[in-house]
mmCIF file of C-alpha atoms in Angstrom:
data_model
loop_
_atom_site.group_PDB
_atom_site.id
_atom_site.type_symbol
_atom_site.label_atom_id
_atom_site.label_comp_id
_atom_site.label_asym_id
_atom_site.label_seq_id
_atom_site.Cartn_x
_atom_site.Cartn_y
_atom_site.Cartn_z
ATOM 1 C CA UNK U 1 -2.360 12.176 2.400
ATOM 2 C CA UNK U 2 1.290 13.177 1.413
ATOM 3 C CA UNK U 3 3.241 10.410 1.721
ATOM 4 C CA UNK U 4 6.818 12.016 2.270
ATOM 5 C CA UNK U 5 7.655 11.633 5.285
ATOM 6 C CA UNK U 6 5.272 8.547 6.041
ATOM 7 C CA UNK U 7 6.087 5.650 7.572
ATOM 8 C CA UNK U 8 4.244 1.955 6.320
ATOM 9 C CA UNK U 9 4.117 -1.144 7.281
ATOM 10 C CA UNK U 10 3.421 -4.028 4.468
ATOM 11 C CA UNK U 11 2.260 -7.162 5.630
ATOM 12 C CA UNK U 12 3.262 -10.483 3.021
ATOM 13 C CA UNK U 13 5.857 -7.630 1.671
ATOM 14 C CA UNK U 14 8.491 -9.833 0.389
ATOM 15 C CA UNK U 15 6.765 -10.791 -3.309
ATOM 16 C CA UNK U 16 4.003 -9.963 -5.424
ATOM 17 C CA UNK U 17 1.118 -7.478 -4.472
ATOM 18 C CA UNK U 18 3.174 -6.666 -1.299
ATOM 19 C CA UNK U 19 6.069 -6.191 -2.842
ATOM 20 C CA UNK U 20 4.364 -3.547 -5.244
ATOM 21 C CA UNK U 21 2.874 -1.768 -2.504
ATOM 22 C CA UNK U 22 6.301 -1.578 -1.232
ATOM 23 C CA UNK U 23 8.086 -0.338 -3.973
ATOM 24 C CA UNK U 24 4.976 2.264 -4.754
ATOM 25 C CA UNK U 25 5.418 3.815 -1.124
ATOM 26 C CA UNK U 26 8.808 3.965 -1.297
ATOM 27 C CA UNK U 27 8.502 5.822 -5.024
ATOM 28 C CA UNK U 28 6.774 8.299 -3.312
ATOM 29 C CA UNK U 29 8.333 9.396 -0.185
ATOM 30 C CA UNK U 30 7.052 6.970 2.303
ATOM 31 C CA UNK U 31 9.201 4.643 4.591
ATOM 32 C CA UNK U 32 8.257 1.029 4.480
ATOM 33 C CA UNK U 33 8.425 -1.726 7.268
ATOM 34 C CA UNK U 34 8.115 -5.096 5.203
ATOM 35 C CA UNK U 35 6.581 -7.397 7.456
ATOM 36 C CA UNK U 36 6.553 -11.012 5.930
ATOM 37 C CA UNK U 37 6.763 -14.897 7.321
ATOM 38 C CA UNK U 38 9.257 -16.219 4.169
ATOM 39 C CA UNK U 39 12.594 -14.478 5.669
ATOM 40 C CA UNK U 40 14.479 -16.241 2.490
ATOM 41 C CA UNK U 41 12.102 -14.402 -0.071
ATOM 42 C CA UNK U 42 12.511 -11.263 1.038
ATOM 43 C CA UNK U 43 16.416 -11.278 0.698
ATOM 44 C CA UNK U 44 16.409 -10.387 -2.965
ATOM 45 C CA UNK U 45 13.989 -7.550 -2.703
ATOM 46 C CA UNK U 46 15.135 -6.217 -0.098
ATOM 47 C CA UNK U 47 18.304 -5.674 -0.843
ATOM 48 C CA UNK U 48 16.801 -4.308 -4.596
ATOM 49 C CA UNK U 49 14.901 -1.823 -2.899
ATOM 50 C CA UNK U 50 17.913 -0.450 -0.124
ATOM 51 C CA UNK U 51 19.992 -0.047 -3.374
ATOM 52 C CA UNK U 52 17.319 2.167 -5.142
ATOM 53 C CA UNK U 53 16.188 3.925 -2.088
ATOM 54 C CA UNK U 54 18.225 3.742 0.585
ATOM 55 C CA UNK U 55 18.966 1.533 3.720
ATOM 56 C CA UNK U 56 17.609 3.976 5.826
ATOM 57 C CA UNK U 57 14.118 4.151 4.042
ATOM 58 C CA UNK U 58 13.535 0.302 4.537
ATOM 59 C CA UNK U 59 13.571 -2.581 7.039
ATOM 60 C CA UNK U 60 12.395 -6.498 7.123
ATOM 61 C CA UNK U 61 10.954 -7.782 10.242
ATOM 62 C CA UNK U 62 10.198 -11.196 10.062
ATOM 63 C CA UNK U 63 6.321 -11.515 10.963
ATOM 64 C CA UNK U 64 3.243 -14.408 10.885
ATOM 65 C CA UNK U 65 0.298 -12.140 10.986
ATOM 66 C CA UNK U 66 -1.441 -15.205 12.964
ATOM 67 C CA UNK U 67 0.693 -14.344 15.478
ATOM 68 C CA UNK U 68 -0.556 -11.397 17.452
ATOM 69 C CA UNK U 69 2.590 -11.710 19.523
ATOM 70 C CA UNK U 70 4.841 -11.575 16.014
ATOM 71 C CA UNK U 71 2.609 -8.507 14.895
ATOM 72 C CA UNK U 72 2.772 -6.775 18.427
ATOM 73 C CA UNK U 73 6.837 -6.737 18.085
ATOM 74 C CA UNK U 74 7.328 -5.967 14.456
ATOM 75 C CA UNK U 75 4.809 -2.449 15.059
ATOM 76 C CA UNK U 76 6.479 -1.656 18.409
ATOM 77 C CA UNK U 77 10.137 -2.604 16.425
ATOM 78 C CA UNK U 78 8.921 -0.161 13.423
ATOM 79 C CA UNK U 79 8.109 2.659 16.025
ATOM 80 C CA UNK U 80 11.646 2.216 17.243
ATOM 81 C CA UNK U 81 13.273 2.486 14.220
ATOM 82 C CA UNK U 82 11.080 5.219 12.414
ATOM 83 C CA UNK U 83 9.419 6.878 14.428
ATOM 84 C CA UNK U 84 5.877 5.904 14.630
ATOM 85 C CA UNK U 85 2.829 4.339 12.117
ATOM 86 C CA UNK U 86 1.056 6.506 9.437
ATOM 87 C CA UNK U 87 -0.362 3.431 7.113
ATOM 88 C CA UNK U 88 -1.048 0.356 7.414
ATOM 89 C CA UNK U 89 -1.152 -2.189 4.159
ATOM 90 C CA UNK U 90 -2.754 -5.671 5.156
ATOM 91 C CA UNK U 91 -1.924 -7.469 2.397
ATOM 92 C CA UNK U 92 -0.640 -11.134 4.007
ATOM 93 C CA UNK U 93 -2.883 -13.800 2.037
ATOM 94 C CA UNK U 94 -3.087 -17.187 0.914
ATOM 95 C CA UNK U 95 -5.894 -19.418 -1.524
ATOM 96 C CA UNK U 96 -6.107 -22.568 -0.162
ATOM 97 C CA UNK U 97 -9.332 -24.280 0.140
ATOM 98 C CA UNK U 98 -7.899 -27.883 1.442
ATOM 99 C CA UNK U 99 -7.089 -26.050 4.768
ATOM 100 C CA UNK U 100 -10.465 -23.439 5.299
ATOM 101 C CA UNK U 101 -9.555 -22.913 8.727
ATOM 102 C CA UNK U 102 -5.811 -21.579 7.765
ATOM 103 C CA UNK U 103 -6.596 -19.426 4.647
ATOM 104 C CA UNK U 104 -9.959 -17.524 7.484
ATOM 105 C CA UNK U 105 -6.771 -17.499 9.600
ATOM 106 C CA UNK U 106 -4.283 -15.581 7.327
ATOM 107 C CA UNK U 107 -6.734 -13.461 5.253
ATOM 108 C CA UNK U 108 -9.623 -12.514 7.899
ATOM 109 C CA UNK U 109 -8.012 -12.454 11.494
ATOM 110 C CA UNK U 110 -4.311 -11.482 10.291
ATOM 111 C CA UNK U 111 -6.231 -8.168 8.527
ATOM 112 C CA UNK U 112 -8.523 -7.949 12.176
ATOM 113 C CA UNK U 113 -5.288 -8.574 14.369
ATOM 114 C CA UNK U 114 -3.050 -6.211 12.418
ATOM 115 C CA UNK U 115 -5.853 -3.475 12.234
ATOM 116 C CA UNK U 116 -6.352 -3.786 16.323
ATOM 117 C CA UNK U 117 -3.050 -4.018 17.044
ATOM 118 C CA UNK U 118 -1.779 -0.697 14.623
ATOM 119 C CA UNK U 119 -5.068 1.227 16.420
ATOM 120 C CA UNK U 120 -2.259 1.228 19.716
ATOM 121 C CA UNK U 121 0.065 3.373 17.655
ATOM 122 C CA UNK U 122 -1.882 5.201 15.094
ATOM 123 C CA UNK U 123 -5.594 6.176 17.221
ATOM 124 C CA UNK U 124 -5.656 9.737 17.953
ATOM 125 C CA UNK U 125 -7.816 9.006 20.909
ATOM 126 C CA UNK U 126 -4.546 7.507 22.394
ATOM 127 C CA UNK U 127 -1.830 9.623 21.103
ATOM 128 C CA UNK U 128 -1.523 8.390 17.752
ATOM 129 C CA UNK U 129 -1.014 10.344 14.191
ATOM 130 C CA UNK U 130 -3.845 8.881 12.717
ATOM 131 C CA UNK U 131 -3.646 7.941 8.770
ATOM 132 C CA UNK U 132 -4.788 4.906 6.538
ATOM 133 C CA UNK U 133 -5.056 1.349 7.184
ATOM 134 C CA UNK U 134 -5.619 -0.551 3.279
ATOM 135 C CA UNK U 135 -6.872 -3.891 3.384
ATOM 136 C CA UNK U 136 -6.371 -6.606 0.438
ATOM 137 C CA UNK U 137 -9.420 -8.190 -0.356
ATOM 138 C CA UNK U 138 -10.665 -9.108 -3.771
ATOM 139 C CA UNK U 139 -13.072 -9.342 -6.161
ATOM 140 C CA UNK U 140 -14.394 -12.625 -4.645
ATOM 141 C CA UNK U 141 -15.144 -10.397 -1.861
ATOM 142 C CA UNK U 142 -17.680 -8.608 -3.949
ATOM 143 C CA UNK U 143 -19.347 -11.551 -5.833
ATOM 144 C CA UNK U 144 -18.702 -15.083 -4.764
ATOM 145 C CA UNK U 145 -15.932 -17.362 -6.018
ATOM 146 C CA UNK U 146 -17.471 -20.964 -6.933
ATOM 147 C CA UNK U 147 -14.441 -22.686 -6.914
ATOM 148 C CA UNK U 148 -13.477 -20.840 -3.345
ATOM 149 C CA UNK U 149 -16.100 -20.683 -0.878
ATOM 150 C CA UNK U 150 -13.360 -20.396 2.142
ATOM 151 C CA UNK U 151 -11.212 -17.358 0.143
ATOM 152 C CA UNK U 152 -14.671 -15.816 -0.555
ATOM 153 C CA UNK U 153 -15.460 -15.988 2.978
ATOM 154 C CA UNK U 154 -12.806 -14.401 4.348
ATOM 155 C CA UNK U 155 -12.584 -11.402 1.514
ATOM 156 C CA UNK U 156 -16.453 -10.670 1.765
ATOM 157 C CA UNK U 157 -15.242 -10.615 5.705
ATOM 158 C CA UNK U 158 -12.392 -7.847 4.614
ATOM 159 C CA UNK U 159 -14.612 -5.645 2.755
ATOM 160 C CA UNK U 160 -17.530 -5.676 5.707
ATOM 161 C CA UNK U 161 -14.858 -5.184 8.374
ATOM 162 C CA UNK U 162 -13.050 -1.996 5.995
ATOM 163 C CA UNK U 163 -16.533 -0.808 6.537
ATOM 164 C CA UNK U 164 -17.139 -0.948 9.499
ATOM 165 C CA UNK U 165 -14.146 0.062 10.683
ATOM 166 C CA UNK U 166 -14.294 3.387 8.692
ATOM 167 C CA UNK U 167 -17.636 4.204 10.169
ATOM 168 C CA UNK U 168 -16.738 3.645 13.634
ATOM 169 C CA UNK U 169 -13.334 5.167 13.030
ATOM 170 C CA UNK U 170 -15.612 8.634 11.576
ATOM 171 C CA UNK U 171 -17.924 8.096 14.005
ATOM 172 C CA UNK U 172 -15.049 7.849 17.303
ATOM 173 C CA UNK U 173 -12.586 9.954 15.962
ATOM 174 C CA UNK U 174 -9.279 8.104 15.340
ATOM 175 C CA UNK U 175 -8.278 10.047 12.636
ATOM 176 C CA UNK U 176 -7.751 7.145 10.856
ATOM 177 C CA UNK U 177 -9.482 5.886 7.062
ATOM 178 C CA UNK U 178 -10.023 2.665 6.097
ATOM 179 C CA UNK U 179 -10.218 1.486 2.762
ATOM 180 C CA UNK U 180 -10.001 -1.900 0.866
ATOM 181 C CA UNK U 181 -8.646 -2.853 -2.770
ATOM 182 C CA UNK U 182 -10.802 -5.638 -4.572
ATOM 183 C CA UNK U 183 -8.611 -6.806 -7.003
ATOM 184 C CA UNK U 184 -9.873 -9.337 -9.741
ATOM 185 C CA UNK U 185 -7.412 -12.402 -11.049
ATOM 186 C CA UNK U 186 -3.493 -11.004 -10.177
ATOM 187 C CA UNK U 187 -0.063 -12.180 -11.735
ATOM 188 C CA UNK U 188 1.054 -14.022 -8.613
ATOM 189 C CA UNK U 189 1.608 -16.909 -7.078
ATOM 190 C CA UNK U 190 -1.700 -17.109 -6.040
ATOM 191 C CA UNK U 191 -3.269 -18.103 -9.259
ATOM 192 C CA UNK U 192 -0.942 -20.238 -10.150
ATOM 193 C CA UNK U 193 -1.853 -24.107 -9.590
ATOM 194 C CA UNK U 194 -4.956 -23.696 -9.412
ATOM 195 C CA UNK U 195 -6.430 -27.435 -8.930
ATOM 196 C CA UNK U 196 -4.189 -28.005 -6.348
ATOM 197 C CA UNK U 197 -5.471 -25.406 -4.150
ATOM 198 C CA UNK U 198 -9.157 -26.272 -4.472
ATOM 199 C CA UNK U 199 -9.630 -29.538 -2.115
ATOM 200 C CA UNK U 200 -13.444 -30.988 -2.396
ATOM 201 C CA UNK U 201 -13.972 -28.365 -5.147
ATOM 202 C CA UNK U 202 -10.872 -29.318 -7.341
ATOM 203 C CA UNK U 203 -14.005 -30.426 -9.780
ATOM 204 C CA UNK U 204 -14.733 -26.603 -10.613
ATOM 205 C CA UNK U 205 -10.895 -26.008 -11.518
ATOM 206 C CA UNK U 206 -12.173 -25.733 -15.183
ATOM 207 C CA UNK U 207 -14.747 -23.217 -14.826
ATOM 208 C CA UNK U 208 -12.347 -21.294 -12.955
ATOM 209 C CA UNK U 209 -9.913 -21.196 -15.570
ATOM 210 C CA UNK U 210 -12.517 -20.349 -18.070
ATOM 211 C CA UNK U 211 -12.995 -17.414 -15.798
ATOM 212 C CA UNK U 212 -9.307 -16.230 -15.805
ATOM 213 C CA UNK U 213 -10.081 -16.378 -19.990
ATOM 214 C CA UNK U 214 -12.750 -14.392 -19.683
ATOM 215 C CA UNK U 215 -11.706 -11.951 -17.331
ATOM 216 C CA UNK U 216 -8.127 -11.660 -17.780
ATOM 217 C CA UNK U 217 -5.510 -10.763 -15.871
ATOM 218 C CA UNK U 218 -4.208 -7.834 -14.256
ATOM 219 C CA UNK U 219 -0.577 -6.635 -12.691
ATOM 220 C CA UNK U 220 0.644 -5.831 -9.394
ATOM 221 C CA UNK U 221 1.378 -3.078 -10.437
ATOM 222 C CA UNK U 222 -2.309 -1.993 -11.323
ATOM 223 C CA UNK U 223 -3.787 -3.285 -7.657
ATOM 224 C CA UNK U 224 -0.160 -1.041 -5.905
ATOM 225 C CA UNK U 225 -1.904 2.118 -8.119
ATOM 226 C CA UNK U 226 -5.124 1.287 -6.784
ATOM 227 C CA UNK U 227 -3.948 1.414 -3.194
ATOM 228 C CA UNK U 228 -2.023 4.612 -3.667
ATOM 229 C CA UNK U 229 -5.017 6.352 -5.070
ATOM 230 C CA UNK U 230 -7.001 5.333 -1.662
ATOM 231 C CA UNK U 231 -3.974 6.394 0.304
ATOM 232 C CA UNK U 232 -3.800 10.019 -1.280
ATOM 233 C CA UNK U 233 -7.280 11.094 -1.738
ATOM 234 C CA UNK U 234 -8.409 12.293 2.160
ATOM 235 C CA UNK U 235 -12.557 11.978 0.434
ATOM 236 C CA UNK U 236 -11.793 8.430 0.639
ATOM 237 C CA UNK U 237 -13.436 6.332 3.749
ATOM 238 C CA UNK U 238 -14.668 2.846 3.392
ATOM 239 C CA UNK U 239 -14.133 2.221 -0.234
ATOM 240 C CA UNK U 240 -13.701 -0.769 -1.754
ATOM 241 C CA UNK U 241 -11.846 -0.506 -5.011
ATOM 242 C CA UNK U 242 -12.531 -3.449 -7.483
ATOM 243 C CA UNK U 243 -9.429 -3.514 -9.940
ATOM 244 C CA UNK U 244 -10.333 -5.370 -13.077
ATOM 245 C CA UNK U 245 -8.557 -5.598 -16.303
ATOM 246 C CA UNK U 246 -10.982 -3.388 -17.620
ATOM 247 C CA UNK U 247 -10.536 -0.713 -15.076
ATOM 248 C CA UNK U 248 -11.082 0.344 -11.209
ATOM 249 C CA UNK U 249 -15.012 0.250 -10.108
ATOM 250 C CA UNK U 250 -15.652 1.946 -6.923
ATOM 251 C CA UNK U 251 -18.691 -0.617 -5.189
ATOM 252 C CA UNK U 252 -21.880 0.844 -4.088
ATOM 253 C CA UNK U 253 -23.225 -0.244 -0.832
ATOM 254 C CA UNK U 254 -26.167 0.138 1.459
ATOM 255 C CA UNK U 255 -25.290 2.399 4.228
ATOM 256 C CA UNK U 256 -27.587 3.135 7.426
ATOM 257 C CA UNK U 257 -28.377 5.252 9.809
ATOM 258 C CA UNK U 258 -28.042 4.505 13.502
ATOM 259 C CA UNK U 259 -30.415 7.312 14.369
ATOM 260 C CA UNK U 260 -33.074 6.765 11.982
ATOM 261 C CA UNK U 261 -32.564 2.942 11.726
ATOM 262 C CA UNK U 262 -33.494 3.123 7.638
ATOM 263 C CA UNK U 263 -30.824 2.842 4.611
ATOM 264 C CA UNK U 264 -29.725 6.417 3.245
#
């Protein structure tokens, strides 16, 4: 896909990995919706972005992706303003394991609830333009997380519902591909304070940190490049990109056949 022209919507847009994904959509011709909850955050960037881009290439809707209601209004405001939906970037998410039910909330059913709601406006079937819907998961969506069983939860969740969603998308005909970036230990906010975001398994904080060591760190910068490259290739279609510091890993899965009921 050619993303001049585009319009995007980036959910948790106003720092970090969403900011990047702004900022690399705008680089290339797209227009970007920034949907995010902090309204203060987003201020700065914002207005850093309408000053290298243009006012008319950008808007901030404020938007809790737990909020179906909140998500409903910033699409339908987007479609006002631009025109319509061409990608999707799901990005909203937290790590916090002393409140499971929250961090399934933001990570899992903000990525289902933004994906069902954006099938309104992009599904061919119902008039749409089709394109891309990216969802962030992570690495601890490929192998577990000790220290994390909630976050792993709801990122092995993101990558089996990219999945799924790209086969039945293929399979229907929405026009639409689905593909999710697996990135390993980011730059963000997210990392940082690590015991404190751990609860009942604050007692593994040091092996987790020994894992950061180990693994290193990588930018936003390098998961954004990562997203573009599933955005521009059509081939790709239920991908999940792991984005380590020592490069980008497409995963191998087992896929089956609904006609033949055996693994291809």
């Amino acid at each position: 896909m050619a993303l001049v022209g585009k319009t995007a919507v980036v959910t948790g847009a106003a720092m970090g990995i969403g900011r990047a994904l702004a900022e690399i959509l705008l680089e290339n011709g797209a227009k970007v919706a920034l949907l995010d909850i902090n309204e203060a955050a987003a201020e700065r960037p914002l207005q850093a972005l309408e000053q290298h881009f243009g006012a008319e290439k950008t808007i901030f809707l404020k938007c809790d992706v737990e909020s179906e209601e909140q998500i409903r209004a910033a699409f339908k405001k987007t479609v006002e303003i631009f025109g319509g939906i061409d990608i999707l970037c799901n990005n909203a998410g937290v790590l916090n394991e002393t409140s499971w039910e929250k961090t399934i909330s933001i990570n899992l059913m903000g990525v289902i609830r933004g994906t069902y709601v954006a099938l309104e406006q992009m599904n061919q079937l119902s008039g749409g333009r089709g394109g891309v819907i990216i969802n962030m998961a992570s690495m601890a969506g490929i192998g577990p997380l000790l220290s994390c069983p909630s976050y792993t939860a709801s990122k092995f969740g993101v990558v089996g519902f990219t999945r799924a969603m790209a086969a039945a998308s293929e399979a229907s005909g929405y026009g639409i591909r689905f593909n999710a970036v697996c990135p390993g230990f980011v730059q963000t906010d997210l990392i940082t304070n690590i015991p404190v975001r751990l609860g009942q398994f604050s007692n593994l904080a040091a092996a987790t940190h020994k894992l950061v060591d180990v693994m290193g760190t990588i930018a936003v910068s390098d998961v954004a490049a990562a997203a573009l490259e599933l955005l521009i290739d059509d081939t790709k279609n239920g991908e999940a990109l792991l984005v380590l510091q020592s490069g980008a890993t497409y995963m191998q899965f087992p896929t089956f056949n609904p006609t033949q009921n055996k693994p291809l």
